[in-house]
mmCIF file of C-alpha atoms in Angstrom:
data_model
loop_
_atom_site.group_PDB
_atom_site.id
_atom_site.type_symbol
_atom_site.label_atom_id
_atom_site.label_comp_id
_atom_site.label_asym_id
_atom_site.label_seq_id
_atom_site.Cartn_x
_atom_site.Cartn_y
_atom_site.Cartn_z
ATOM 1 C CA UNK A 209 0.511 0.089 -0.061
ATOM 2 C CA UNK A 210 0.999 3.098 -1.107
ATOM 3 C CA UNK A 211 0.388 6.865 1.325
ATOM 4 C CA UNK A 212 -0.682 8.941 -2.120
ATOM 5 C CA UNK A 213 -3.202 8.611 -4.587
ATOM 6 C CA UNK A 214 -2.620 8.720 -7.923
ATOM 7 C CA UNK A 215 -3.253 12.595 -8.004
ATOM 8 C CA UNK A 216 -1.060 12.992 -5.135
ATOM 9 C CA UNK A 217 1.417 10.496 -7.199
ATOM 10 C CA UNK A 218 1.214 12.863 -10.623
ATOM 11 C CA UNK A 219 1.827 15.696 -8.245
ATOM 12 C CA UNK A 220 5.438 13.699 -6.923
ATOM 13 C CA UNK A 221 6.368 12.545 -10.080
ATOM 14 C CA UNK A 222 6.465 16.865 -11.630
ATOM 15 C CA UNK A 223 6.873 18.561 -8.957
ATOM 16 C CA UNK A 224 10.522 15.999 -7.644
ATOM 17 C CA UNK A 225 11.756 14.412 -10.527
ATOM 18 C CA UNK A 226 10.307 17.153 -13.556
ATOM 19 C CA UNK A 227 8.000 14.008 -14.992
ATOM 20 C CA UNK A 228 4.833 14.369 -16.636
ATOM 21 C CA UNK A 229 2.776 11.988 -16.748
ATOM 22 C CA UNK A 230 -1.346 11.840 -17.291
ATOM 23 C CA UNK A 231 -2.640 11.278 -14.381
ATOM 24 C CA UNK A 232 -5.248 8.176 -16.170
ATOM 25 C CA UNK A 233 -1.560 6.928 -17.296
ATOM 26 C CA UNK A 234 -0.552 6.877 -13.044
ATOM 27 C CA UNK A 235 -3.295 5.300 -11.939
ATOM 28 C CA UNK A 236 -3.465 2.334 -14.486
ATOM 29 C CA UNK A 237 -0.271 2.403 -13.749
ATOM 30 C CA UNK A 238 -0.451 2.118 -9.568
ATOM 31 C CA UNK A 239 -3.543 -0.642 -10.419
ATOM 32 C CA UNK A 240 -0.897 -2.820 -12.735
ATOM 33 C CA UNK A 241 1.806 -2.914 -9.492
ATOM 34 C CA UNK A 242 -1.491 -3.173 -6.928
ATOM 35 C CA UNK A 243 -0.575 0.368 -5.669
ATOM 36 C CA UNK A 244 -3.877 1.889 -3.491
ATOM 37 C CA UNK A 245 -3.571 4.129 -1.250
ATOM 38 C CA UNK A 246 -4.566 4.473 1.369
ATOM 39 C CA UNK A 247 -7.892 5.586 2.253
ATOM 40 C CA UNK A 248 -9.277 8.137 5.144
ATOM 41 C CA UNK A 249 -12.334 6.749 6.078
ATOM 42 C CA UNK A 250 -15.476 9.912 6.134
ATOM 43 C CA UNK A 251 -14.859 11.615 9.323
ATOM 44 C CA UNK A 252 -17.873 11.169 11.242
ATOM 45 C CA UNK A 253 -18.883 14.674 13.428
ATOM 46 C CA UNK A 254 -19.676 13.197 17.358
ATOM 47 C CA UNK A 255 -18.077 15.400 18.969
ATOM 48 C CA UNK A 256 -20.309 17.380 21.673
ATOM 49 C CA UNK A 257 -19.298 19.982 23.897
ATOM 50 C CA UNK A 258 -19.872 21.431 27.610
ATOM 51 C CA UNK A 259 -22.742 22.739 28.627
ATOM 52 C CA UNK A 260 -21.261 25.915 30.480
ATOM 53 C CA UNK A 261 -18.520 28.841 28.922
ATOM 54 C CA UNK A 262 -18.509 30.870 26.597
ATOM 55 C CA UNK A 263 -19.123 30.262 23.359
ATOM 56 C CA UNK A 264 -18.539 33.337 20.020
ATOM 57 C CA UNK A 265 -20.652 34.053 17.084
ATOM 58 C CA UNK A 266 -18.631 31.517 13.619
ATOM 59 C CA UNK A 267 -17.301 34.550 12.118
ATOM 60 C CA UNK A 268 -15.386 32.779 9.335
ATOM 61 C CA UNK A 269 -18.525 30.844 7.997
ATOM 62 C CA UNK A 270 -16.895 28.962 6.428
ATOM 63 C CA UNK A 271 -14.339 31.489 4.576
ATOM 64 C CA UNK A 272 -10.669 29.713 5.230
ATOM 65 C CA UNK A 273 -8.810 32.215 3.806
ATOM 66 C CA UNK A 274 -7.143 34.334 4.393
ATOM 67 C CA UNK A 275 -4.648 37.643 3.290
ATOM 68 C CA UNK A 276 -2.147 38.454 5.045
ATOM 69 C CA UNK A 277 -0.099 36.520 8.273
ATOM 70 C CA UNK A 278 -2.139 36.321 10.996
ATOM 71 C CA UNK A 279 -5.625 37.567 10.021
ATOM 72 C CA UNK A 280 -6.725 33.871 10.988
ATOM 73 C CA UNK A 281 -6.091 30.724 13.242
ATOM 74 C CA UNK A 282 -8.142 28.051 13.335
ATOM 75 C CA UNK A 283 -7.367 25.428 16.478
ATOM 76 C CA UNK A 284 -8.896 22.410 16.836
ATOM 77 C CA UNK A 285 -7.209 19.193 18.977
ATOM 78 C CA UNK A 286 -6.857 15.772 18.792
ATOM 79 C CA UNK A 287 -5.738 12.355 19.852
ATOM 80 C CA UNK A 288 -3.888 9.145 18.271
ATOM 81 C CA UNK A 289 -3.506 5.708 20.254
ATOM 82 C CA UNK A 290 0.609 5.307 21.229
ATOM 83 C CA UNK A 291 1.160 1.578 22.836
ATOM 84 C CA UNK A 292 -2.131 1.379 25.929
ATOM 85 C CA UNK A 293 -2.343 4.672 26.254
ATOM 86 C CA UNK A 294 -3.443 7.865 24.570
ATOM 87 C CA UNK A 295 -1.620 11.261 22.666
ATOM 88 C CA UNK A 296 -3.206 14.510 22.666
ATOM 89 C CA UNK A 297 -1.847 16.786 20.251
ATOM 90 C CA UNK A 298 -3.653 20.515 19.672
ATOM 91 C CA UNK A 299 -2.321 22.964 17.294
ATOM 92 C CA UNK A 300 -3.193 26.169 14.928
ATOM 93 C CA UNK A 301 -3.235 26.690 11.691
ATOM 94 C CA UNK A 302 -2.360 29.713 10.065
ATOM 95 C CA UNK A 303 -5.592 29.880 7.251
ATOM 96 C CA UNK A 304 -2.303 32.266 4.691
ATOM 97 C CA UNK A 305 0.015 29.637 4.449
ATOM 98 C CA UNK A 306 -1.113 27.040 5.833
ATOM 99 C CA UNK A 307 1.618 26.904 8.964
ATOM 100 C CA UNK A 308 1.206 24.541 11.605
ATOM 101 C CA UNK A 309 2.169 28.406 13.946
ATOM 102 C CA UNK A 310 2.013 25.825 17.125
ATOM 103 C CA UNK A 311 1.398 22.825 18.166
ATOM 104 C CA UNK A 312 1.394 21.066 21.805
ATOM 105 C CA UNK A 313 1.498 17.077 23.248
ATOM 106 C CA UNK A 314 0.255 15.971 26.019
ATOM 107 C CA UNK A 315 -1.417 12.703 28.015
ATOM 108 C CA UNK A 316 -3.821 14.810 29.732
ATOM 109 C CA UNK A 317 -6.891 16.830 27.195
ATOM 110 C CA UNK A 318 -7.343 19.351 29.725
ATOM 111 C CA UNK A 319 -7.750 23.494 29.385
ATOM 112 C CA UNK A 320 -3.358 23.371 29.410
ATOM 113 C CA UNK A 321 -2.686 21.534 26.788
ATOM 114 C CA UNK A 322 -4.975 24.595 24.554
ATOM 115 C CA UNK A 323 -3.773 27.240 26.412
ATOM 116 C CA UNK A 324 -0.199 26.120 26.297
ATOM 117 C CA UNK A 325 0.046 25.950 22.489
ATOM 118 C CA UNK A 326 -1.466 29.534 23.066
ATOM 119 C CA UNK A 327 1.513 30.112 24.718
ATOM 120 C CA UNK A 328 3.617 28.335 21.894
ATOM 121 C CA UNK A 329 1.913 30.489 19.431
ATOM 122 C CA UNK A 330 1.537 34.081 21.049
ATOM 123 C CA UNK A 331 5.551 33.726 21.472
ATOM 124 C CA UNK A 332 6.657 33.834 17.899
ATOM 125 C CA UNK A 333 3.201 36.349 17.274
ATOM 126 C CA UNK A 334 3.611 39.094 19.321
ATOM 127 C CA UNK A 335 1.117 41.390 17.934
ATOM 128 C CA UNK A 336 -1.777 39.747 17.294
ATOM 129 C CA UNK A 337 -4.507 42.672 17.569
ATOM 130 C CA UNK A 338 -7.815 41.267 15.243
ATOM 131 C CA UNK A 339 -6.116 37.792 14.357
ATOM 132 C CA UNK A 340 -9.778 35.828 14.551
ATOM 133 C CA UNK A 341 -9.087 32.442 16.714
ATOM 134 C CA UNK A 342 -11.645 29.761 14.974
ATOM 135 C CA UNK A 343 -12.689 26.537 16.896
ATOM 136 C CA UNK A 344 -14.995 23.946 17.499
ATOM 137 C CA UNK A 345 -17.154 24.335 21.516
ATOM 138 C CA UNK A 346 -15.100 21.829 22.845
ATOM 139 C CA UNK A 347 -14.677 22.007 26.918
ATOM 140 C CA UNK A 348 -11.169 23.954 25.733
ATOM 141 C CA UNK A 349 -12.529 26.600 23.925
ATOM 142 C CA UNK A 350 -15.605 27.661 25.927
ATOM 143 C CA UNK A 351 -13.083 28.572 29.287
ATOM 144 C CA UNK A 352 -13.289 31.378 30.674
ATOM 145 C CA UNK A 353 -8.912 30.811 31.195
ATOM 146 C CA UNK A 354 -9.107 30.576 27.149
ATOM 147 C CA UNK A 355 -11.626 33.586 26.746
ATOM 148 C CA UNK A 356 -9.149 35.998 29.312
ATOM 149 C CA UNK A 357 -6.339 34.696 27.626
ATOM 150 C CA UNK A 358 -7.519 35.565 23.759
ATOM 151 C CA UNK A 359 -9.568 39.061 25.109
ATOM 152 C CA UNK A 360 -5.450 40.394 26.781
ATOM 153 C CA UNK A 361 -3.567 39.491 23.072
ATOM 154 C CA UNK A 362 -6.423 41.473 21.023
ATOM 155 C CA UNK A 363 -7.731 38.362 19.322
ATOM 156 C CA UNK A 364 -11.389 37.778 18.340
ATOM 157 C CA UNK A 365 -12.062 33.914 18.924
ATOM 158 C CA UNK A 366 -15.004 32.686 16.080
ATOM 159 C CA UNK A 367 -16.983 29.236 16.405
ATOM 160 C CA UNK A 368 -18.657 26.834 14.857
ATOM 161 C CA UNK A 369 -21.871 25.421 16.065
ATOM 162 C CA UNK A 370 -22.071 22.608 17.832
ATOM 163 C CA UNK A 371 -21.353 19.496 16.508
ATOM 164 C CA UNK A 372 -21.152 20.796 13.433
ATOM 165 C CA UNK A 373 -16.932 19.639 12.076
ATOM 166 C CA UNK A 374 -17.761 21.259 8.420
ATOM 167 C CA UNK A 375 -17.352 24.739 10.311
ATOM 168 C CA UNK A 376 -13.661 23.666 11.033
ATOM 169 C CA UNK A 377 -12.860 21.553 8.446
ATOM 170 C CA UNK A 378 -9.566 23.175 7.686
ATOM 171 C CA UNK A 379 -8.261 21.709 10.602
ATOM 172 C CA UNK A 380 -10.485 18.827 10.589
ATOM 173 C CA UNK A 381 -8.928 17.791 7.322
ATOM 174 C CA UNK A 382 -5.262 18.685 9.158
ATOM 175 C CA UNK A 383 -5.483 16.194 11.102
ATOM 176 C CA UNK A 384 -6.694 13.606 9.303
ATOM 177 C CA UNK A 385 -3.716 14.126 6.519
ATOM 178 C CA UNK A 386 -1.535 14.267 9.856
ATOM 179 C CA UNK A 387 -2.931 10.080 11.142
ATOM 180 C CA UNK A 388 -2.848 8.737 7.747
ATOM 181 C CA UNK A 389 0.015 10.172 5.673
ATOM 182 C CA UNK A 390 2.549 10.494 9.533
ATOM 183 C CA UNK A 391 1.289 8.476 12.308
ATOM 184 C CA UNK A 392 -0.536 5.554 10.455
ATOM 185 C CA UNK A 393 2.211 4.466 8.456
ATOM 186 C CA UNK A 394 3.870 3.684 11.502
ATOM 187 C CA UNK A 395 2.728 0.575 14.184
ATOM 188 C CA UNK A 396 2.473 2.171 17.645
ATOM 189 C CA UNK A 397 1.376 -1.470 19.268
ATOM 190 C CA UNK A 398 3.399 -2.794 20.632
ATOM 191 C CA UNK A 399 4.326 -3.218 24.371
#
């Protein structure tokens, strides 16, 4: 099995080797060689948020583009099983260039995981006045410490509607690619 499908393989051949091959031929050759991509499972929206805390309006409205750095960030937390335990990863992505601004990993899915991620982000991005930070309505993002931290630096908070993962699709897609093209390639079921 290959990580990439025929379209990614065609792009790889062109960018890295300067060889242009029609996508249909790449598909046919991959089929003949028995190469198939790892298909990502469709993500079902199954998360729910806690009751209480603060909820903000959706300022992005699925517009995942930005005209400048530090104009729009999206953020989320994902989990990944390593041996007998769960590893939680919080990440922030800038929608201008799709760069990961900051990330933090922890064995606990708590407010500190997200707050430490933003602390790292604000160390590199000094002036974030007017920045829109978009997330889902997870308990970390509705917490008072999170809202206070962003308010103090002059950032605006935006949130998806409850249970609607498509309104944070850019970040969900990043985590899907991270797991499929990076983490799932390694067998972590040891020990």
